[in-house]
Amino acid sequence: MTTLLDEMKALIALKGPITVERYMELSLAHPEFGYYMNRDPFGATGDFTTSPEISQMFGELIGLWAAEVWSSMGAPNPVRLVELGPGRGTLMSDALRAARIVPEFRAALDVWLMETSPTLAAMQHELLLDAGVAVAWAQSLKEVPEGPAIVIGNEFLDALPVRQFVRVNGQWRERMVRLNDEDGLAFDVASAPEIYIRANAREGEVLEVNPAGHRFMFELGGRLVKQGGVALLIDYGHAVTGLGDTLQALRAHRYVDPLAMPGECDLTAHVDFAAMARSAAATGAAVYGPIDQGDFLRAIGIDLRTKALAERAGPDRAEELHRARNRLVGKGKGEMGALFKAIALANRRLPTPPGFHPVAARPA
Ligand code: SAH
């Protein structure tokens, strides 16, 4: 049986080493063997778990957040509600259910799911069949019809392929993937230096750039500025641009060698929120955050919601709700409240999105 590893080895043997960016892109999105293309990676039996899979409260709170944003936009009808990389569709399903308390919002919704994986799109379809709201799929933001939009994405940016550069003898060289002597893959650096990168660093340091992320922020910010709307992106990453290799592979909830099993494990890189914010701001959109996921969820009411649900539940379920709340909000080891961050983009005519702090006005 051919695997992605075989294909990559053949490609490298034929054409020479490939960039880390290309390696990550093939690993995740190869049409036949890409990681997301033919599996359900989430949950206890999968490779990793995400906030919407940990608790229904995550999607519910984001659904209510979206309803409030919609009303601050002047209640446009229709409004595009777009989710980026929806996974199993859990977040959207919980969001639409919670939004039942704002029927006018639900009635105005035109839901679009931006998803590259046919397997996951099929799961989303099944889960949302009886959501009571029309749902359509797109491969890119361009396919979503014009008009005001509310865009949400959890763990979308971290799945976009990054380029890595390594400091070697006082120069930056692109990190590559080559064949090793044992019929496997190994990291290497390109023979020519990248003379346009200005940053200084110690020998061996790694610099990461997310070109697809930047392109996406330009496209998203540009759309919100022209057509109106707000976006919420939640991911794990750092608030301040820094150096370091953050490429990581997860299989069955354990870290594995990112080169060992391409297409068989999840491959991600931490999101450089400062860099993403710079590209978004360059479009003229207002950018809020990044703020810690824990602070965001508390600001939009996770404590009240935990309490309300726990009061109606039996003791076991109440205990489970509190545990889930702590995992999403807590800032200790193994908790997601500080590791994950939220950023919002908005058209400048709109007020500060719920949960975020106002930012000083910048000239348009
Ligand atoms: N938001 C979900 C899933 C996160 S995993 C959750 O929180 O559980 C990343 C998701 O993004 C998957 O659904 C994957 O198939 C999708 N994806 C990855 N790259 C993409 C791209 N370039 N365009 C659209 N979707 C993409």
Short mmCIF file of C-alpha atoms and ligand atoms in Angstrom, two decimals:
data_model
loop_
_atom_site.label_atom_id
_atom_site.label_comp_id
_atom_site.label_asym_id
_atom_site.label_seq_id
_atom_site.Cartn_x
_atom_site.Cartn_y
_atom_site.Cartn_z
CA MET A 1 0.00 0.00 0.00
CA THR A 2 1.33 3.43 -0.90
CA THR A 3 1.42 5.93 1.90
CA LEU A 4 2.04 9.64 2.03
CA LEU A 5 5.54 8.87 3.34
CA ASP A 6 6.24 6.82 0.19
CA GLU A 7 4.90 9.60 -2.00
CA MET A 8 6.97 12.23 -0.28
CA LYS A 9 10.11 10.14 -0.49
CA ALA A 10 9.54 9.65 -4.22
CA LEU A 11 8.94 13.36 -4.67
CA ILE A 12 12.09 14.32 -2.76
CA ALA A 13 14.18 11.69 -4.57
CA LEU A 14 13.02 13.16 -7.87
CA LYS A 15 13.08 16.89 -7.18
CA GLY A 16 15.20 17.38 -4.06
CA PRO A 17 14.30 18.53 -0.53
CA ILE A 18 10.94 20.21 0.09
CA THR A 19 10.24 23.13 2.43
CA VAL A 20 8.62 22.59 5.84
CA GLU A 21 5.68 24.57 4.46
CA ARG A 22 5.20 22.10 1.61
CA TYR A 23 5.69 19.17 4.00
CA MET A 24 2.97 20.49 6.31
CA GLU A 25 0.65 21.28 3.43
CA LEU A 26 0.98 17.76 1.96
CA SER A 27 0.67 16.14 5.40
CA LEU A 28 -2.60 17.89 6.18
CA ALA A 29 -4.24 18.50 2.84
CA HIS A 30 -2.94 15.98 0.28
CA PRO A 31 -6.20 15.11 -1.56
CA GLU A 32 -5.78 11.37 -1.00
CA PHE A 33 -3.54 10.90 2.03
CA GLY A 34 -3.80 14.25 3.86
CA TYR A 35 -4.44 13.98 7.59
CA TYR A 36 -7.80 15.76 7.61
CA MET A 37 -8.97 14.29 4.34
CA ASN A 38 -10.21 10.88 5.41
CA ARG A 39 -10.59 10.66 9.15
CA ASP A 40 -12.25 12.03 12.26
CA PRO A 41 -9.27 13.12 14.36
CA PHE A 42 -11.16 14.47 17.37
CA GLY A 43 -12.15 13.24 20.81
CA ALA A 44 -11.05 10.52 23.19
CA THR A 45 -10.54 7.91 20.46
CA GLY A 46 -8.87 10.36 18.08
CA ASP A 47 -5.60 12.26 18.19
CA PHE A 48 -6.56 15.46 19.96
CA THR A 49 -9.51 17.26 21.46
CA THR A 50 -10.69 20.82 21.02
CA SER A 51 -12.73 23.29 23.08
CA PRO A 52 -16.09 22.65 21.37
CA GLU A 53 -15.55 18.90 21.92
CA ILE A 54 -14.78 19.46 25.61
CA SER A 55 -18.03 21.23 26.37
CA GLN A 56 -21.24 22.33 24.68
CA MET A 57 -20.85 25.61 26.58
CA PHE A 58 -18.06 26.74 24.25
CA GLY A 59 -20.24 26.73 21.13
CA GLU A 60 -23.31 27.95 23.00
CA LEU A 61 -21.49 31.01 24.33
CA ILE A 62 -20.09 31.76 20.87
CA GLY A 63 -23.61 31.46 19.41
CA LEU A 64 -24.88 34.03 21.90
CA TRP A 65 -21.81 36.19 21.24
CA ALA A 66 -22.67 36.09 17.52
CA ALA A 67 -26.29 37.08 18.20
CA GLU A 68 -25.11 40.10 20.17
CA VAL A 69 -22.63 41.06 17.45
CA TRP A 70 -25.42 40.77 14.88
CA SER A 71 -27.60 43.14 16.83
CA SER A 72 -24.70 45.62 17.14
CA MET A 73 -24.36 45.45 13.33
CA GLY A 74 -27.94 46.73 13.00
CA ALA A 75 -29.51 43.27 12.66
CA PRO A 76 -28.81 42.74 8.92
CA ASN A 77 -30.97 40.15 7.13
CA PRO A 78 -29.45 38.09 5.65
CA VAL A 79 -26.21 37.83 7.59
CA ARG A 80 -23.54 35.31 6.61
CA LEU A 81 -22.43 33.24 9.59
CA VAL A 82 -19.17 31.67 8.46
CA GLU A 83 -17.19 29.04 10.33
CA LEU A 84 -13.59 28.32 9.35
CA GLY A 85 -12.47 24.70 9.68
CA PRO A 86 -15.54 23.43 11.58
CA GLY A 87 -14.18 19.94 12.42
CA ARG A 88 -17.13 17.75 13.43
CA GLY A 89 -19.54 20.72 13.29
CA THR A 90 -20.00 20.66 17.05
CA LEU A 91 -19.37 24.36 17.65
CA MET A 92 -21.89 25.40 14.99
CA SER A 93 -24.47 22.92 16.21
CA ASP A 94 -24.20 24.20 19.80
CA ALA A 95 -24.17 27.83 18.61
CA LEU A 96 -27.33 27.45 16.53
CA ARG A 97 -29.14 25.70 19.38
CA ALA A 98 -28.25 28.45 21.86
CA ALA A 99 -29.27 31.10 19.33
CA ARG A 100 -32.88 29.84 19.52
CA ILE A 101 -33.46 32.45 22.20
CA VAL A 102 -32.94 35.13 19.51
CA PRO A 103 -35.36 33.94 16.78
CA GLU A 104 -34.85 37.01 14.57
CA PHE A 105 -31.12 36.27 14.48
CA ARG A 106 -31.71 32.65 13.51
CA ALA A 107 -34.18 33.71 10.85
CA ALA A 108 -31.57 36.04 9.32
CA LEU A 109 -28.81 33.41 9.23
CA ASP A 110 -27.15 32.18 6.08
CA VAL A 111 -24.61 29.67 7.44
CA TRP A 112 -21.42 28.83 5.52
CA LEU A 113 -18.88 26.23 6.57
CA MET A 114 -15.40 26.62 5.12
CA GLU A 115 -13.92 23.15 5.04
CA THR A 116 -11.37 21.37 2.85
CA SER A 117 -11.98 17.83 4.08
CA PRO A 118 -14.82 15.92 2.38
CA THR A 119 -14.95 13.49 5.33
CA LEU A 120 -15.42 16.24 7.88
CA ALA A 121 -17.86 18.12 5.60
CA ALA A 122 -20.00 14.95 5.53
CA MET A 123 -19.95 14.75 9.35
CA GLN A 124 -20.89 18.43 9.59
CA HIS A 125 -23.73 17.86 7.15
CA GLU A 126 -25.14 15.01 9.20
CA LEU A 127 -24.88 16.85 12.50
CA LEU A 128 -26.53 20.01 11.16
CA LEU A 129 -29.31 18.35 9.15
CA ASP A 130 -31.96 19.23 11.69
CA ALA A 131 -30.46 22.49 12.95
CA GLY A 132 -33.37 24.32 11.35
CA VAL A 133 -31.08 26.72 9.49
CA ALA A 134 -29.82 26.49 5.90
CA VAL A 135 -26.16 25.51 5.75
CA ALA A 136 -23.82 25.58 2.75
CA TRP A 137 -20.16 24.65 2.25
CA ALA A 138 -17.28 26.59 0.75
CA GLN A 139 -13.59 25.97 0.18
CA SER A 140 -12.63 29.61 0.47
CA LEU A 141 -14.00 32.92 1.75
CA LYS A 142 -14.44 34.13 -1.84
CA GLU A 143 -17.18 31.55 -2.37
CA VAL A 144 -19.27 32.99 0.46
CA PRO A 145 -21.78 35.43 -1.11
CA GLU A 146 -21.22 39.14 -0.51
CA GLY A 147 -22.71 40.95 2.43
CA PRO A 148 -22.22 41.51 6.14
CA ALA A 149 -20.65 38.54 7.87
CA ILE A 150 -19.89 37.10 11.28
CA VAL A 151 -16.88 34.81 10.95
CA ILE A 152 -15.73 32.37 13.62
CA GLY A 153 -12.82 29.96 13.69
CA ASN A 154 -11.46 27.71 16.43
CA GLU A 155 -8.10 26.06 15.73
CA PHE A 156 -8.16 27.10 12.08
CA LEU A 157 -5.00 29.22 11.84
CA ASP A 158 -2.79 26.62 13.54
CA ALA A 159 -3.54 24.16 10.74
CA LEU A 160 -2.18 26.44 8.02
CA PRO A 161 1.33 25.52 6.81
CA VAL A 162 4.26 27.56 8.14
CA ARG A 163 7.67 28.31 6.68
CA GLN A 164 10.61 27.91 9.04
CA PHE A 165 14.01 29.58 8.83
CA VAL A 166 17.07 28.51 10.83
CA ARG A 167 19.95 30.77 11.87
CA VAL A 168 23.13 29.18 10.49
CA ASN A 169 26.51 30.97 10.57
CA GLY A 170 24.86 34.35 10.99
CA GLN A 171 22.42 33.83 8.08
CA TRP A 172 18.82 32.66 7.78
CA ARG A 173 18.26 29.50 5.76
CA GLU A 174 14.90 27.94 5.00
CA ARG A 175 14.29 24.69 6.85
CA MET A 176 13.81 21.80 4.46
CA VAL A 177 12.89 18.12 4.61
CA ARG A 178 15.25 15.67 2.89
CA LEU A 179 15.78 11.91 2.74
CA ASN A 180 18.06 10.42 5.39
CA ASP A 181 20.26 7.33 5.12
CA GLU A 182 17.73 5.06 6.83
CA ASP A 183 14.98 5.47 4.24
CA GLY A 184 13.24 8.10 6.33
CA LEU A 185 12.95 11.89 6.41
CA ALA A 186 15.20 14.40 8.15
CA PHE A 187 15.34 18.17 8.57
CA ASP A 188 17.94 20.12 6.65
CA VAL A 189 18.49 23.73 5.62
CA ALA A 190 18.47 25.25 2.15
CA SER A 191 21.83 25.91 0.55
CA ALA A 192 21.11 29.57 -0.20
CA PRO A 193 20.51 32.12 2.57
CA GLU A 194 17.41 34.33 2.76
CA ILE A 195 19.01 37.76 2.61
CA TYR A 196 15.78 39.78 3.01
CA ILE A 197 15.03 38.65 6.60
CA ARG A 198 16.29 41.38 8.89
CA ALA A 199 15.82 39.76 12.32
CA ASN A 200 18.95 38.94 14.28
CA ALA A 201 19.22 35.79 16.37
CA ARG A 202 21.52 33.29 18.03
CA GLU A 203 22.91 30.34 16.11
CA GLY A 204 20.34 27.56 15.65
CA GLU A 205 17.29 29.74 16.40
CA VAL A 206 14.15 29.11 14.33
CA LEU A 207 11.92 31.79 12.86
CA GLU A 208 8.42 30.85 11.70
CA VAL A 209 6.25 32.63 9.17
CA ASN A 210 2.69 31.69 8.26
CA PRO A 211 2.17 32.95 4.69
CA ALA A 212 -1.28 31.35 4.30
CA GLY A 213 -2.31 32.92 7.62
CA HIS A 214 -1.22 36.35 6.44
CA ARG A 215 -3.00 35.95 3.11
CA PHE A 216 -6.12 34.89 4.95
CA MET A 217 -6.00 37.85 7.37
CA PHE A 218 -5.69 40.23 4.40
CA GLU A 219 -8.67 38.63 2.71
CA LEU A 220 -10.78 38.50 5.87
CA GLY A 221 -9.93 42.04 7.05
CA GLY A 222 -10.52 43.38 3.53
CA ARG A 223 -13.94 41.77 3.39
CA LEU A 224 -15.05 43.08 6.79
CA VAL A 225 -13.91 46.60 5.86
CA LYS A 226 -15.78 46.56 2.52
CA GLN A 227 -18.86 44.52 3.36
CA GLY A 228 -19.21 44.88 7.12
CA GLY A 229 -18.92 42.37 9.89
CA VAL A 230 -16.89 40.91 12.71
CA ALA A 231 -14.57 37.89 13.04
CA LEU A 232 -13.53 35.86 16.08
CA LEU A 233 -10.48 33.62 15.87
CA ILE A 234 -9.43 31.38 18.75
CA ASP A 235 -6.25 29.35 18.71
CA TYR A 236 -3.22 28.41 20.67
CA GLY A 237 -0.23 30.58 20.23
CA HIS A 238 1.70 33.56 21.50
CA ALA A 239 0.60 37.16 21.88
CA VAL A 240 4.04 38.58 21.06
CA THR A 241 6.17 37.66 18.05
CA GLY A 242 9.12 35.50 19.11
CA LEU A 243 11.57 32.94 17.85
CA GLY A 244 11.29 29.19 18.29
CA ASP A 245 10.28 25.98 16.58
CA THR A 246 6.61 25.29 17.41
CA LEU A 247 5.91 22.64 14.78
CA GLN A 248 4.32 19.74 16.60
CA ALA A 249 2.68 16.44 15.76
CA LEU A 250 -0.01 14.75 17.85
CA ARG A 251 -1.16 11.16 17.59
CA ALA A 252 -3.51 9.53 20.09
CA HIS A 253 -3.04 12.52 22.43
CA ARG A 254 0.77 12.15 22.48
CA TYR A 255 3.50 14.21 20.87
CA VAL A 256 5.31 12.32 18.13
CA ASP A 257 8.17 13.07 15.72
CA PRO A 258 6.67 15.42 13.08
CA LEU A 259 8.57 13.64 10.29
CA ALA A 260 7.79 10.05 11.30
CA MET A 261 4.27 9.56 9.97
CA PRO A 262 3.15 12.27 7.56
CA GLY A 263 -0.62 12.19 7.06
CA GLU A 264 -1.08 9.95 10.12
CA CYS A 265 -0.82 12.58 12.83
CA ASP A 266 -2.03 16.12 13.36
CA LEU A 267 0.58 18.71 12.49
CA THR A 268 0.26 22.25 13.79
CA ALA A 269 2.29 25.35 14.60
CA HIS A 270 1.54 27.94 17.28
CA VAL A 271 -0.17 31.04 15.97
CA ASP A 272 1.82 34.27 16.11
CA PHE A 273 -1.11 36.50 17.01
CA ALA A 274 0.91 39.72 16.83
CA ALA A 275 1.89 38.92 13.24
CA MET A 276 -1.69 37.99 12.30
CA ALA A 277 -2.96 41.20 13.94
CA ARG A 278 -0.50 43.31 11.92
CA SER A 279 -1.78 41.90 8.63
CA ALA A 280 -5.40 42.31 9.69
CA ALA A 281 -4.81 45.91 10.82
CA ALA A 282 -3.12 46.73 7.50
CA THR A 283 -6.50 46.25 5.79
CA GLY A 284 -8.06 49.02 7.89
CA ALA A 285 -10.04 46.63 10.09
CA ALA A 286 -10.11 47.23 13.85
CA VAL A 287 -8.25 44.48 15.69
CA TYR A 288 -9.05 43.53 19.31
CA GLY A 289 -6.84 41.34 21.45
CA PRO A 290 -5.33 38.82 21.55
CA ILE A 291 -6.75 38.08 24.98
CA ASP A 292 -6.58 34.82 26.91
CA GLN A 293 -9.35 32.35 26.06
CA GLY A 294 -10.11 32.10 29.78
CA ASP A 295 -10.68 35.86 30.07
CA PHE A 296 -12.80 35.89 26.93
CA LEU A 297 -15.03 33.03 28.06
CA ARG A 298 -15.50 34.56 31.49
CA ALA A 299 -16.34 37.93 29.98
CA ILE A 300 -19.06 36.36 27.84
CA GLY A 301 -20.58 34.46 30.73
CA ILE A 302 -19.15 30.94 31.11
CA ASP A 303 -19.43 31.07 34.91
CA LEU A 304 -23.13 31.91 34.85
CA ARG A 305 -23.77 29.30 32.19
CA THR A 306 -21.91 26.59 34.12
CA LYS A 307 -23.93 27.43 37.21
CA ALA A 308 -27.26 27.47 35.36
CA LEU A 309 -26.61 24.12 33.62
CA ALA A 310 -25.19 22.54 36.79
CA GLU A 311 -28.24 23.53 38.83
CA ARG A 312 -30.49 21.68 36.41
CA ALA A 313 -28.22 18.60 36.25
CA GLY A 314 -27.58 15.61 38.48
CA PRO A 315 -24.43 15.62 40.67
CA ASP A 316 -22.25 13.69 38.17
CA ARG A 317 -23.18 15.93 35.28
CA ALA A 318 -22.74 19.04 37.46
CA GLU A 319 -19.26 17.85 38.37
CA GLU A 320 -18.47 17.26 34.69
CA LEU A 321 -19.65 20.76 33.78
CA HIS A 322 -17.38 22.33 36.39
CA ARG A 323 -14.44 20.24 35.22
CA ALA A 324 -15.02 21.28 31.59
CA ARG A 325 -15.34 24.93 32.63
CA ASN A 326 -12.02 24.71 34.51
CA ARG A 327 -10.26 23.08 31.58
CA LEU A 328 -11.42 25.79 29.16
CA VAL A 329 -10.81 28.74 31.49
CA GLY A 330 -8.04 27.68 33.91
CA LYS A 331 -4.54 28.94 33.33
CA GLY A 332 -2.61 26.11 34.96
CA LYS A 333 -0.77 23.17 33.44
CA GLY A 334 -2.97 21.09 31.13
CA GLU A 335 -5.62 23.84 31.03
CA MET A 336 -6.49 25.92 28.00
CA GLY A 337 -7.40 29.33 29.44
CA ALA A 338 -4.02 31.00 28.87
CA LEU A 339 -2.50 28.75 26.20
CA PHE A 340 -5.36 29.62 23.89
CA LYS A 341 -6.05 33.18 22.84
CA ALA A 342 -8.87 35.04 21.12
CA ILE A 343 -8.59 37.86 18.63
CA ALA A 344 -11.39 39.81 16.95
CA LEU A 345 -11.46 41.82 13.73
CA ALA A 346 -14.22 44.28 13.02
CA ASN A 347 -15.35 46.92 10.65
CA ARG A 348 -14.41 50.24 12.26
CA ARG A 349 -17.99 51.51 12.27
CA LEU A 350 -18.98 48.78 14.72
CA PRO A 351 -18.59 48.85 18.50
CA THR A 352 -16.08 46.72 20.41
CA PRO A 353 -17.17 43.08 20.12
CA PRO A 354 -18.48 41.55 23.38
CA GLY A 355 -15.73 40.11 25.59
CA PHE A 356 -12.95 42.37 24.23
CA HIS A 357 -11.50 45.64 25.52
CA PRO A 358 -11.84 48.77 23.40
CA VAL A 359 -8.67 49.72 21.52
CA ALA A 360 -7.36 53.22 20.94
CA ALA A 361 -8.72 54.53 17.63
CA ARG A 362 -6.23 54.37 14.77
CA PRO A 363 -6.49 56.60 11.75
CA ALA A 364 -8.38 54.78 8.98
N1 SAH B 1 -12.83 23.99 14.66
C1 SAH B 1 -12.85 22.58 14.94
C2 SAH B 1 -11.76 21.79 14.20
C3 SAH B 1 -10.35 22.29 14.28
S1 SAH B 1 -9.22 21.27 13.37
C4 SAH B 1 -12.80 22.35 16.43
O1 SAH B 1 -12.49 23.29 17.15
O2 SAH B 1 -13.06 21.24 16.89
C5 SAH B 1 -8.96 22.16 11.88
C6 SAH B 1 -10.13 22.18 10.92
O3 SAH B 1 -9.78 23.03 9.83
C7 SAH B 1 -10.52 20.86 10.30
O4 SAH B 1 -11.91 20.86 10.11
C8 SAH B 1 -9.77 20.91 8.95
O5 SAH B 1 -10.28 20.02 8.01
C9 SAH B 1 -9.96 22.35 8.59
N2 SAH B 1 -9.00 22.95 7.65
C10 SAH B 1 -7.67 22.84 7.66
N3 SAH B 1 -7.10 23.61 6.71
C11 SAH B 1 -8.12 24.24 6.09
C12 SAH B 1 -8.22 25.18 5.01
N4 SAH B 1 -7.13 25.62 4.39
N5 SAH B 1 -9.44 25.62 4.66
C13 SAH B 1 -10.55 25.18 5.29
N6 SAH B 1 -10.51 24.30 6.31
C14 SAH B 1 -9.34 23.82 6.70
#
